[in-house]
Structure formats: structure tokens, C-alpha cells
mmCIF file of C-alpha atoms in Angstrom:
data_model
loop_
_atom_site.group_PDB
_atom_site.id
_atom_site.type_symbol
_atom_site.label_atom_id
_atom_site.label_comp_id
_atom_site.label_asym_id
_atom_site.label_seq_id
_atom_site.Cartn_x
_atom_site.Cartn_y
_atom_site.Cartn_z
ATOM 1 C CA MET A 905 0.000 0.000 0.000
ATOM 2 C CA SER A 906 1.224 3.514 -0.751
ATOM 3 C CA VAL A 907 -0.182 7.020 -0.334
ATOM 4 C CA PRO A 908 0.827 9.560 -3.007
ATOM 5 C CA LEU A 909 1.623 13.175 -2.197
ATOM 6 C CA PHE A 910 -1.176 14.352 -4.518
ATOM 7 C CA ALA A 911 -4.245 12.179 -3.969
ATOM 8 C CA SER A 912 -6.587 13.130 -6.813
ATOM 9 C CA SER A 913 -10.033 11.838 -7.721
ATOM 10 C CA LEU A 914 -10.140 13.576 -11.105
ATOM 11 C CA GLU A 915 -10.352 10.317 -13.068
ATOM 12 C CA ARG A 916 -14.061 9.993 -12.247
ATOM 13 C CA TYR A 917 -14.721 13.081 -14.401
ATOM 14 C CA HIS A 918 -12.847 11.916 -17.502
ATOM 15 C CA ASP A 919 -15.880 10.841 -19.530
ATOM 16 C CA VAL A 920 -17.773 14.109 -19.085
ATOM 17 C CA LEU A 921 -14.607 16.112 -19.731
ATOM 18 C CA VAL A 922 -13.967 14.255 -22.989
ATOM 19 C CA GLU A 923 -17.553 14.950 -24.007
ATOM 20 C CA ARG A 924 -17.253 18.677 -23.254
ATOM 21 C CA MET A 925 -13.922 18.973 -25.067
ATOM 22 C CA GLY A 926 -15.427 17.215 -28.060
ATOM 23 C CA ALA A 927 -18.275 19.720 -28.107
ATOM 24 C CA VAL A 928 -15.749 22.565 -28.241
ATOM 25 C CA ALA A 929 -13.878 20.854 -31.057
ATOM 26 C CA ARG A 930 -17.099 20.501 -33.041
ATOM 27 C CA SER A 931 -18.075 24.127 -32.419
ATOM 28 C CA GLY A 932 -15.176 25.551 -34.413
ATOM 29 C CA VAL A 933 -14.686 28.318 -31.804
ATOM 30 C CA TYR A 934 -11.429 27.892 -29.901
ATOM 31 C CA ILE A 935 -10.269 31.298 -28.640
ATOM 32 C CA LEU A 936 -12.216 33.803 -26.487
ATOM 33 C CA GLY A 937 -15.572 32.259 -27.254
ATOM 34 C CA PRO A 938 -18.687 31.429 -25.242
ATOM 35 C CA GLU A 939 -16.977 28.919 -22.932
ATOM 36 C CA VAL A 940 -14.430 31.472 -21.731
ATOM 37 C CA GLN A 941 -17.092 34.117 -21.246
ATOM 38 C CA ALA A 942 -19.326 31.728 -19.331
ATOM 39 C CA PHE A 943 -16.480 30.541 -17.122
ATOM 40 C CA GLU A 944 -15.421 34.106 -16.360
ATOM 41 C CA ASP A 945 -18.979 34.945 -15.331
ATOM 42 C CA GLU A 946 -19.351 31.795 -13.224
ATOM 43 C CA LEU A 947 -16.038 32.260 -11.433
ATOM 44 C CA ALA A 948 -16.825 35.929 -10.776
ATOM 45 C CA ALA A 949 -20.117 34.906 -9.171
ATOM 46 C CA TYR A 950 -18.360 32.241 -7.098
ATOM 47 C CA LEU A 951 -15.744 34.701 -5.832
ATOM 48 C CA GLY A 952 -18.202 37.546 -5.350
ATOM 49 C CA VAL A 953 -16.313 39.961 -7.628
ATOM 50 C CA GLY A 954 -17.380 42.019 -10.594
ATOM 51 C CA HIS A 955 -14.870 40.810 -13.173
ATOM 52 C CA VAL A 956 -12.781 37.767 -14.051
ATOM 53 C CA ILE A 957 -10.319 37.747 -16.945
ATOM 54 C CA GLY A 958 -9.136 34.369 -18.185
ATOM 55 C CA VAL A 959 -5.488 34.189 -19.247
ATOM 56 C CA ALA A 960 -3.046 31.537 -20.402
ATOM 57 C CA ASN A 961 -1.501 30.667 -17.022
ATOM 58 C CA GLY A 962 -1.051 31.843 -13.469
ATOM 59 C CA THR A 963 2.295 33.537 -14.105
ATOM 60 C CA ASP A 964 0.869 35.683 -16.911
ATOM 61 C CA ALA A 965 -2.032 36.478 -14.597
ATOM 62 C CA LEU A 966 0.378 38.013 -12.088
ATOM 63 C CA THR A 967 2.323 40.002 -14.683
ATOM 64 C CA ILE A 968 -0.787 41.317 -16.440
ATOM 65 C CA ALA A 969 -2.508 42.153 -13.164
ATOM 66 C CA LEU A 970 0.501 44.130 -11.924
ATOM 67 C CA ARG A 971 0.660 46.107 -15.151
ATOM 68 C CA ALA A 972 -3.092 46.665 -15.084
ATOM 69 C CA MET A 973 -2.640 48.076 -11.574
ATOM 70 C CA GLY A 974 -0.137 50.585 -12.963
ATOM 71 C CA VAL A 975 3.038 48.875 -11.776
ATOM 72 C CA GLY A 976 6.036 49.432 -14.000
ATOM 73 C CA PRO A 977 9.726 50.368 -14.227
ATOM 74 C CA GLY A 978 11.077 52.062 -11.121
ATOM 75 C CA ASP A 979 8.333 50.661 -8.885
ATOM 76 C CA GLU A 980 8.847 48.255 -6.025
ATOM 77 C CA VAL A 981 6.510 45.371 -5.197
ATOM 78 C CA VAL A 982 6.676 43.801 -1.727
ATOM 79 C CA MET A 983 6.209 40.033 -1.613
ATOM 80 C CA PRO A 984 7.360 37.010 0.372
ATOM 81 C CA SER A 985 10.458 35.096 -0.618
ATOM 82 C CA PHE A 986 8.919 31.845 0.612
ATOM 83 C CA THR A 987 6.775 31.213 -2.445
ATOM 84 C CA PHE A 988 6.989 29.704 -5.903
ATOM 85 C CA TYR A 989 9.467 31.549 -8.127
ATOM 86 C CA ALA A 990 6.725 32.844 -10.459
ATOM 87 C CA THR A 991 5.537 35.419 -7.902
ATOM 88 C CA ALA A 992 8.813 37.333 -8.195
ATOM 89 C CA GLU A 993 9.367 36.467 -11.852
ATOM 90 C CA ALA A 994 6.095 38.178 -12.741
ATOM 91 C CA ALA A 995 7.088 41.397 -10.983
ATOM 92 C CA VAL A 996 10.358 41.526 -12.924
ATOM 93 C CA ALA A 997 8.490 40.786 -16.154
ATOM 94 C CA ALA A 998 6.254 43.778 -15.397
ATOM 95 C CA GLY A 999 9.374 45.956 -15.130
ATOM 96 C CA ALA A 1000 9.262 46.297 -11.350
ATOM 97 C CA ARG A 1001 11.643 45.394 -8.559
ATOM 98 C CA PRO A 1002 10.574 42.599 -6.174
ATOM 99 C CA VAL A 1003 11.277 43.479 -2.545
ATOM 100 C CA PHE A 1004 11.270 40.386 -0.380
ATOM 101 C CA CYS A 1005 9.696 40.382 3.060
ATOM 102 C CA ASP A 1006 9.620 37.760 5.792
ATOM 103 C CA ILE A 1007 6.805 35.411 6.795
ATOM 104 C CA ASP A 1008 5.360 33.850 9.913
ATOM 105 C CA PRO A 1009 6.820 30.311 9.754
ATOM 106 C CA ASP A 1010 3.787 28.908 11.576
ATOM 107 C CA THR A 1011 1.325 30.052 8.882
ATOM 108 C CA PHE A 1012 3.777 30.353 5.937
ATOM 109 C CA CYS A 1013 2.144 33.744 5.162
ATOM 110 C CA VAL A 1014 3.247 37.362 5.399
ATOM 111 C CA THR A 1015 2.063 39.528 8.272
ATOM 112 C CA ARG A 1016 1.395 43.227 8.479
ATOM 113 C CA GLU A 1017 4.626 43.651 10.428
ATOM 114 C CA THR A 1018 6.818 41.758 7.946
ATOM 115 C CA VAL A 1019 5.359 43.693 5.015
ATOM 116 C CA GLU A 1020 5.610 47.051 6.769
ATOM 117 C CA ARG A 1021 9.322 46.548 7.404
ATOM 118 C CA ALA A 1022 9.897 46.173 3.644
ATOM 119 C CA LEU A 1023 7.986 49.278 2.496
ATOM 120 C CA THR A 1024 9.739 52.287 0.960
ATOM 121 C CA ASP A 1025 8.568 55.412 -0.807
ATOM 122 C CA ARG A 1026 8.898 53.465 -4.068
ATOM 123 C CA THR A 1027 6.516 50.657 -3.065
ATOM 124 C CA ARG A 1028 3.694 50.525 -5.590
ATOM 125 C CA ALA A 1029 1.914 47.317 -4.574
ATOM 126 C CA ILE A 1030 1.890 44.430 -2.093
ATOM 127 C CA VAL A 1031 1.600 40.827 -3.297
ATOM 128 C CA PRO A 1032 0.671 38.562 -0.369
ATOM 129 C CA VAL A 1033 0.695 34.864 -1.228
ATOM 130 C CA HIS A 1034 -2.022 32.579 0.116
ATOM 131 C CA LEU A 1035 0.520 29.814 0.422
ATOM 132 C CA PHE A 1036 -0.454 26.140 0.557
ATOM 133 C CA GLY A 1037 -4.141 27.158 0.661
ATOM 134 C CA ASN A 1038 -3.922 29.354 3.766
ATOM 135 C CA VAL A 1039 -5.089 32.998 3.485
ATOM 136 C CA ALA A 1040 -2.811 35.938 4.240
ATOM 137 C CA PRO A 1041 -4.219 38.659 6.591
ATOM 138 C CA ILE A 1042 -5.477 40.947 3.841
ATOM 139 C CA ASP A 1043 -7.559 43.209 6.080
ATOM 140 C CA GLU A 1044 -4.499 44.058 8.174
ATOM 141 C CA LEU A 1045 -2.443 44.645 5.035
ATOM 142 C CA ARG A 1046 -5.092 47.010 3.676
ATOM 143 C CA GLU A 1047 -4.392 49.290 6.628
ATOM 144 C CA LEU A 1048 -1.025 50.045 5.026
ATOM 145 C CA GLY A 1049 -2.825 51.992 2.292
ATOM 146 C CA LEU A 1050 -1.267 50.372 -0.768
ATOM 147 C CA PRO A 1051 -2.801 48.371 -3.637
ATOM 148 C CA ILE A 1052 -2.960 44.649 -2.904
ATOM 149 C CA LEU A 1053 -2.695 41.876 -5.470
ATOM 150 C CA GLU A 1054 -3.529 38.498 -3.939
ATOM 151 C CA ASP A 1055 -1.497 35.599 -5.287
ATOM 152 C CA ALA A 1056 -4.268 33.056 -4.792
ATOM 153 C CA ALA A 1057 -2.845 30.372 -7.098
ATOM 154 C CA GLN A 1058 -2.963 27.779 -4.299
ATOM 155 C CA ALA A 1059 -6.041 28.996 -2.432
ATOM 156 C CA ILE A 1060 -9.154 28.976 -4.583
ATOM 157 C CA GLY A 1061 -12.078 28.131 -2.301
ATOM 158 C CA ALA A 1062 -10.378 29.313 0.898
ATOM 159 C CA THR A 1063 -12.019 32.026 2.990
ATOM 160 C CA LEU A 1064 -11.055 34.766 5.423
ATOM 161 C CA ASP A 1065 -13.802 35.712 7.867
ATOM 162 C CA GLY A 1066 -16.308 34.159 5.476
ATOM 163 C CA ARG A 1067 -15.102 35.989 2.348
ATOM 164 C CA ARG A 1068 -13.445 34.088 -0.457
ATOM 165 C CA ALA A 1069 -9.767 34.410 -1.218
ATOM 166 C CA GLY A 1070 -9.537 36.281 -4.492
ATOM 167 C CA GLY A 1071 -12.154 38.826 -3.494
ATOM 168 C CA LEU A 1072 -10.234 40.492 -0.665
ATOM 169 C CA GLY A 1073 -7.687 42.758 -2.353
ATOM 170 C CA ASP A 1074 -7.711 45.169 -5.291
ATOM 171 C CA ALA A 1075 -7.141 42.208 -7.603
ATOM 172 C CA ALA A 1076 -6.218 38.545 -7.376
ATOM 173 C CA THR A 1077 -4.689 35.910 -9.587
ATOM 174 C CA PHE A 1078 -5.310 32.182 -9.947
ATOM 175 C CA SER A 1079 -3.606 29.233 -11.580
ATOM 176 C CA PHE A 1080 -5.471 26.229 -12.966
ATOM 177 C CA PHE A 1081 -2.386 24.065 -13.440
ATOM 178 C CA PRO A 1082 -3.376 20.369 -13.294
ATOM 179 C CA SER A 1083 -2.175 19.917 -9.692
ATOM 180 C CA LYS A 1084 -4.158 22.895 -8.353
ATOM 181 C CA ASN A 1085 -7.348 22.602 -6.297
ATOM 182 C CA LEU A 1086 -9.358 23.697 -9.346
ATOM 183 C CA PRO A 1087 -7.450 22.178 -12.265
ATOM 184 C CA CYS A 1088 -7.723 22.269 -16.002
ATOM 185 C CA LEU A 1089 -6.043 19.789 -18.345
ATOM 186 C CA GLY A 1090 -3.121 22.025 -19.238
ATOM 187 C CA ASP A 1091 -2.159 25.586 -18.421
ATOM 188 C CA GLY A 1092 -4.694 28.221 -17.459
ATOM 189 C CA GLY A 1093 -5.060 31.237 -15.210
ATOM 190 C CA ALA A 1094 -7.334 34.119 -14.278
ATOM 191 C CA ILE A 1095 -7.403 37.601 -12.799
ATOM 192 C CA ALA A 1096 -10.252 38.674 -10.506
ATOM 193 C CA THR A 1097 -11.171 42.230 -9.518
ATOM 194 C CA ASP A 1098 -14.022 44.565 -8.648
ATOM 195 C CA ASP A 1099 -12.299 47.440 -10.461
ATOM 196 C CA ALA A 1100 -13.857 47.892 -13.919
ATOM 197 C CA GLU A 1101 -10.977 49.997 -15.243
ATOM 198 C CA LEU A 1102 -8.368 47.518 -14.014
ATOM 199 C CA ALA A 1103 -10.365 44.704 -15.638
ATOM 200 C CA ALA A 1104 -10.512 46.582 -18.947
ATOM 201 C CA ARG A 1105 -6.745 47.100 -18.919
ATOM 202 C CA ALA A 1106 -6.175 43.424 -18.138
ATOM 203 C CA ARG A 1107 -8.445 42.333 -20.986
ATOM 204 C CA ARG A 1108 -6.548 44.627 -23.334
ATOM 205 C CA LEU A 1109 -3.141 43.427 -22.155
ATOM 206 C CA ARG A 1110 -4.029 39.739 -22.584
ATOM 207 C CA PHE A 1111 -4.750 40.430 -26.276
ATOM 208 C CA HIS A 1112 -1.646 42.245 -27.531
ATOM 209 C CA GLY A 1113 -2.729 45.576 -26.013
ATOM 210 C CA SER A 1114 -5.759 45.844 -28.278
ATOM 211 C CA GLU A 1115 -9.497 46.086 -27.770
ATOM 212 C CA ASP A 1116 -10.580 45.737 -31.385
ATOM 213 C CA LYS A 1117 -7.790 43.673 -33.069
ATOM 214 C CA GLU A 1118 -6.883 46.708 -35.175
ATOM 215 C CA THR A 1119 -5.712 49.454 -32.827
ATOM 216 C CA PHE A 1120 -2.924 48.613 -30.372
ATOM 217 C CA VAL A 1121 -2.609 51.010 -27.451
ATOM 218 C CA ASP A 1122 -0.308 48.898 -25.225
ATOM 219 C CA VAL A 1123 2.530 46.464 -25.696
ATOM 220 C CA GLY A 1124 0.653 43.504 -24.329
ATOM 221 C CA TYR A 1125 0.744 39.716 -24.396
ATOM 222 C CA ASN A 1126 -0.713 36.808 -26.278
ATOM 223 C CA SER A 1127 -2.197 35.262 -23.134
ATOM 224 C CA ARG A 1128 -5.719 33.906 -23.387
ATOM 225 C CA LEU A 1129 -7.507 31.087 -21.620
ATOM 226 C CA ASP A 1130 -8.659 28.859 -24.475
ATOM 227 C CA GLU A 1131 -12.125 27.443 -25.004
ATOM 228 C CA VAL A 1132 -11.182 23.828 -24.291
ATOM 229 C CA GLN A 1133 -9.712 24.624 -20.883
ATOM 230 C CA ALA A 1134 -12.612 26.942 -20.039
ATOM 231 C CA ALA A 1135 -15.036 24.119 -20.846
ATOM 232 C CA VAL A 1136 -13.106 21.795 -18.518
ATOM 233 C CA LEU A 1137 -13.135 24.393 -15.744
ATOM 234 C CA ARG A 1138 -16.887 24.917 -16.119
ATOM 235 C CA VAL A 1139 -17.425 21.206 -15.447
ATOM 236 C CA LEU A 1140 -15.166 21.202 -12.385
ATOM 237 C CA LEU A 1141 -15.974 24.547 -10.729
ATOM 238 C CA PRO A 1142 -19.271 23.251 -9.235
ATOM 239 C CA GLU A 1143 -17.258 20.443 -7.594
ATOM 240 C CA LEU A 1144 -14.803 22.806 -5.891
ATOM 241 C CA ASP A 1145 -16.606 23.313 -2.587
ATOM 242 C CA GLY A 1146 -17.040 19.573 -2.145
ATOM 243 C CA TRP A 1147 -13.353 19.028 -2.901
ATOM 244 C CA SER A 1148 -12.407 21.742 -0.427
ATOM 245 C CA ALA A 1149 -14.525 20.057 2.230
ATOM 246 C CA ALA A 1150 -12.733 16.762 1.554
ATOM 247 C CA ARG A 1151 -9.350 18.433 1.983
ATOM 248 C CA ARG A 1152 -10.453 20.009 5.255
ATOM 249 C CA ARG A 1153 -11.691 16.630 6.475
ATOM 250 C CA ALA A 1154 -8.313 15.108 5.659
ATOM 251 C CA ALA A 1155 -6.521 17.875 7.577
ATOM 252 C CA ALA A 1156 -8.842 17.340 10.544
ATOM 253 C CA GLY A 1157 -8.202 13.597 10.318
ATOM 254 C CA TYR A 1158 -4.456 14.124 10.561
ATOM 255 C CA GLU A 1159 -4.917 16.238 13.672
ATOM 256 C CA ALA A 1160 -7.410 13.862 15.295
ATOM 257 C CA GLY A 1161 -5.142 10.912 14.522
ATOM 258 C CA GLY A 1162 -2.285 12.348 16.555
ATOM 259 C CA LEU A 1163 0.025 13.690 13.842
ATOM 260 C CA GLY A 1164 0.628 16.750 16.012
ATOM 261 C CA ASP A 1165 2.365 14.545 18.554
ATOM 262 C CA VAL A 1166 5.420 14.308 16.284
ATOM 263 C CA LEU A 1167 5.096 17.178 13.780
ATOM 264 C CA GLY A 1168 4.270 20.864 13.938
ATOM 265 C CA LEU A 1169 0.899 21.042 12.191
ATOM 266 C CA PRO A 1170 -0.059 23.856 9.779
ATOM 267 C CA ARG A 1171 -1.702 26.801 11.526
ATOM 268 C CA PRO A 1172 -4.414 28.871 9.818
ATOM 269 C CA VAL A 1173 -4.105 32.638 9.776
ATOM 270 C CA SER A 1174 -6.595 34.139 12.243
ATOM 271 C CA GLY A 1175 -10.043 34.072 10.625
ATOM 272 C CA ALA A 1176 -8.913 31.888 7.722
ATOM 273 C CA ASP A 1177 -10.469 28.616 6.609
ATOM 274 C CA PRO A 1178 -7.720 27.074 4.441
ATOM 275 C CA VAL A 1179 -8.216 24.626 1.595
ATOM 276 C CA TYR A 1180 -4.925 22.744 1.998
ATOM 277 C CA HIS A 1181 -3.611 22.783 -1.548
ATOM 278 C CA LEU A 1182 -0.711 21.103 0.210
ATOM 279 C CA TYR A 1183 -0.669 19.792 3.762
ATOM 280 C CA VAL A 1184 2.611 21.205 5.030
ATOM 281 C CA ALA A 1185 3.792 20.374 8.538
ATOM 282 C CA ARG A 1186 7.146 21.125 10.152
ATOM 283 C CA HIS A 1187 9.959 19.102 11.705
ATOM 284 C CA GLU A 1188 13.530 19.956 12.688
ATOM 285 C CA ARG A 1189 14.863 17.032 10.630
ATOM 286 C CA ALA A 1190 12.388 17.362 7.766
ATOM 287 C CA ASP A 1191 14.502 15.914 4.944
ATOM 288 C CA GLU A 1192 15.482 12.844 6.949
ATOM 289 C CA LEU A 1193 11.862 12.317 7.905
ATOM 290 C CA ALA A 1194 10.774 12.712 4.273
ATOM 291 C CA GLY A 1195 13.195 9.997 3.203
ATOM 292 C CA ALA A 1196 11.928 7.618 5.857
ATOM 293 C CA LEU A 1197 8.316 8.284 4.899
ATOM 294 C CA ARG A 1198 8.984 7.619 1.235
ATOM 295 C CA GLU A 1199 10.638 4.317 2.158
ATOM 296 C CA ALA A 1200 7.424 3.492 4.034
ATOM 297 C CA GLY A 1201 5.311 4.225 0.954
ATOM 298 C CA VAL A 1202 4.139 7.697 1.977
ATOM 299 C CA GLY A 1203 4.633 10.640 -0.379
ATOM 300 C CA ALA A 1204 6.545 13.448 1.333
ATOM 301 C CA ARG A 1205 8.830 16.297 0.291
ATOM 302 C CA GLY A 1206 10.031 19.728 1.267
ATOM 303 C CA TYR A 1207 9.034 22.862 -0.643
ATOM 304 C CA TYR A 1208 11.040 25.973 -1.496
ATOM 305 C CA ARG A 1209 14.168 24.775 0.288
ATOM 306 C CA VAL A 1210 15.976 27.588 -1.542
ATOM 307 C CA PRO A 1211 13.736 30.658 -1.138
ATOM 308 C CA VAL A 1212 13.302 33.027 -4.059
ATOM 309 C CA HIS A 1213 15.649 35.717 -2.731
ATOM 310 C CA LEU A 1214 18.492 33.167 -2.840
ATOM 311 C CA GLN A 1215 17.789 31.951 -6.382
ATOM 312 C CA PRO A 1216 20.564 32.844 -8.889
ATOM 313 C CA ALA A 1217 18.284 34.894 -11.134
ATOM 314 C CA MET A 1218 17.189 37.053 -8.176
ATOM 315 C CA ALA A 1219 20.703 37.899 -6.948
ATOM 316 C CA GLN A 1220 20.306 41.606 -7.731
ATOM 317 C CA TYR A 1221 17.123 41.767 -5.662
ATOM 318 C CA GLY A 1222 17.968 39.436 -2.773
ATOM 319 C CA GLY A 1223 20.996 37.555 -1.510
ATOM 320 C CA ASP A 1224 22.390 36.563 1.852
ATOM 321 C CA GLY A 1225 22.234 40.135 3.129
ATOM 322 C CA LEU A 1226 18.465 39.980 3.659
ATOM 323 C CA ASP A 1227 17.384 39.179 7.209
ATOM 324 C CA LEU A 1228 14.476 36.789 6.658
ATOM 325 C CA SER A 1229 14.685 34.519 9.666
ATOM 326 C CA GLY A 1230 11.101 33.251 9.419
ATOM 327 C CA THR A 1231 11.643 32.382 5.776
ATOM 328 C CA ALA A 1232 14.849 30.501 6.584
ATOM 329 C CA GLU A 1233 13.098 28.503 9.303
ATOM 330 C CA ALA A 1234 10.139 27.632 7.070
ATOM 331 C CA ALA A 1235 12.403 26.648 4.179
ATOM 332 C CA ARG A 1236 14.448 24.356 6.424
ATOM 333 C CA THR A 1237 11.700 22.654 8.414
ATOM 334 C CA ASN A 1238 8.658 22.324 6.138
ATOM 335 C CA LEU A 1239 7.415 18.912 5.077
ATOM 336 C CA ALA A 1240 4.487 18.300 2.722
ATOM 337 C CA LEU A 1241 2.421 15.176 3.380
ATOM 338 C CA PRO A 1242 -0.284 13.521 1.237
ATOM 339 C CA MET A 1243 -3.306 15.707 0.556
ATOM 340 C CA GLY A 1244 -6.149 15.654 -1.935
ATOM 341 C CA THR A 1245 -9.709 14.620 -2.593
ATOM 342 C CA GLY A 1246 -8.867 10.919 -2.916
ATOM 343 C CA LEU A 1247 -7.618 10.232 0.617
ATOM 344 C CA ALA A 1248 -9.459 7.532 2.561
ATOM 345 C CA GLU A 1249 -9.423 7.112 6.336
ATOM 346 C CA ASP A 1250 -7.020 4.187 5.984
ATOM 347 C CA ASP A 1251 -4.658 6.438 4.021
ATOM 348 C CA LEU A 1252 -4.673 9.059 6.767
ATOM 349 C CA LYS A 1253 -4.050 6.383 9.392
ATOM 350 C CA MET A 1254 -1.115 5.006 7.401
ATOM 351 C CA VAL A 1255 0.455 8.472 7.066
ATOM 352 C CA VAL A 1256 0.109 9.220 10.779
ATOM 353 C CA GLU A 1257 1.498 5.841 11.850
ATOM 354 C CA ALA A 1258 4.394 6.103 9.403
ATOM 355 C CA ALA A 1259 5.200 9.632 10.616
ATOM 356 C CA GLN A 1260 5.094 8.555 14.258
ATOM 357 C CA THR A 1261 7.369 5.605 13.562
ATOM 358 C CA ALA A 1262 9.826 7.618 11.461
ATOM 359 C CA ALA A 1263 9.950 10.549 13.854
ATOM 360 C CA GLY A 1264 10.445 8.208 16.800
ATOM 361 C CA ALA A 1265 13.429 6.616 15.072
ATOM 362 C CA LEU A 1266 15.026 10.060 14.656
ATOM 363 C CA ASP A 1267 14.746 10.965 18.344
#
């Protein structure tokens, strides 16, 4: 018996997905057609925002959203270093300078205090990351008086004080990469906002900087969510809340089973109801524990062992000189365990027992 790191139940939807993709193929409309429009409307209603703009992937979503917010050369954008590389890559692609702030290693999210320490008179926007499906404290960040772009790539379906992640800041971005909580069958992304002017700029930027295919007022991108992926997402979006509930049940099962006796369990931000894109615990000897778990048939791995500010391509923006002690601790001690909609009670029990055995052997 083995328990994979990503426990998906997507295979049960294959027949209906093939049928929907076939309908798109027969329609002859493949780019910015009725499926994309319908998905944008449905996701906007789900998030409680006025506008959703489908784009080619989550990284483009970040870059386009930053530019639509007015971020450009000479501007600084504050963001965590403990995140996937694309968060910072997108800021550079928009012409801005990423400024890396620290995180709370218990929640893996930024705090008002860590962001405030990184602000300068050149800060143009804040990009909090809802990492691993937790939700950053957006209301506290809003008190800083700067535009906020939520990186919600890992947190669709999560809430903060009852409001959905993606509808908390000035804009938000999502990824629909196949491993995400709401997946498509390839690359896909979206931008969400209540700001009509920001939405109009984003729609223009995703289509070469043009509104009418003839007049080009911006240097934009060729970045459009295609009809096939939108059709897939329309099938799966109604399943999202049920999937989120299954992930929360799995997280509760780990806690009830005694996993916290040997690992530091993930802690929600105050008021947040996470969706556990990944179930990331902590242990002082995380890599050794991961190896022992894999030998026992349990998927386990560390994430972002080298934070973004220490990546070679970010040397001019980061480096060893940055004092990010929370980031260093999180990078060293985090350990992702199996999570997904396909976990059974026996799977959870196996993970807990394997972790207890492995951790005991390390003591």
C-alpha cells in the first residue's frame, strides 16, 4: 500500500470532460468564445467579484494584473520570498523590482509587520501569497494603504472571515495548473477584480494591447484562456466546494489521529479557513523524515528549500544580506504530506502511523 503526495479523484470526471472537449472541437470556436465568457462569469459569481479575466496561465495572470494596476519600471513590489518563483518572476516581467519580506513560519504567510518593514517610498503594490491554501491577513495589510494583489494560485475556495480568497484585495490571480485545487487539463489562469478599469486594462493586455484587433494602445501579451480549458473548468468549478470540504476533512483527520504529537501542524491565519492545496507540517529534521516516509510508501517532500531571494536569477534583488529569519526557518523545516480529494481514512491512518514511527526513530 502507498499514499501519493497528490491524492486526486479527477479520473471519475474523464468521460464528461472528454464529451465537453469534443463539443468545443465541433463548435469551431477555440479562442475567447462562449466557454471562456461563461467561465469568467461563473467564477466571478463564485468569488463575489465584478470581473474575471481568463489568461493563459497563473504567471501571466500576475504580470498582467501588476501592469493593469499601474506597476512598471522604477516601482517596487513587496512580496514574500517563501513562495513559488513565479511570484517574483512576474514582478520583474512587469518591469518592477521585487522586494522580499519575511513570513510567519507557523502560517507560511506574510504579516502586516513583515510587510511594513519592507515598504519604501517606491513601493507601488503588495503581493501577499495565500501559500499552501492558507489565506494571508489581507484586512491588516489594507491598513497600510497600498494596492494589494492576492497571489491566490494555491487557495481557490479558501475564505477569510467568510469571504473568499480572491475577493479580498484590489485584484487577485489564480492558476489552474493540473495539480491545483481547481485544475484544467493544461495551463490556465485568471485575474479577478471589482475594479472595472483595471479589468478593462487586463483584458486589453491579454490580447496584444488591443481592444478591437486593429488598434494597439499597449505592448501587451498573447495570453488567453482557451475554449477547451474553459469548458473543462466549467465542469469542475461546481465540484470545488465539495473538494475543499474533503481536503479540510483530511486535515482534521491528521490532527485527530495524533500527527501533532510528532510534527508541527499547519496553523491557519486568524479568521482563515484554508483549503490545503498542500498539507505542510514542520519538523527539525524534515529531509530525513521525508526519506523515511517515502521508504514506508508515503509521499513526502520539502518545498522551497531555496527561497526566491536566494535563487541565482534574483541575486540583484535578494541575496544573503536579507534578514528573513522566518523564511529561513520555514524553508528548512517544512514537510508536505499527502493531501487531496482521494484520501481515505485508511490512508490518513497510514500516514500518521508512518510519521510517528519515522519521527520516533530520529529521536
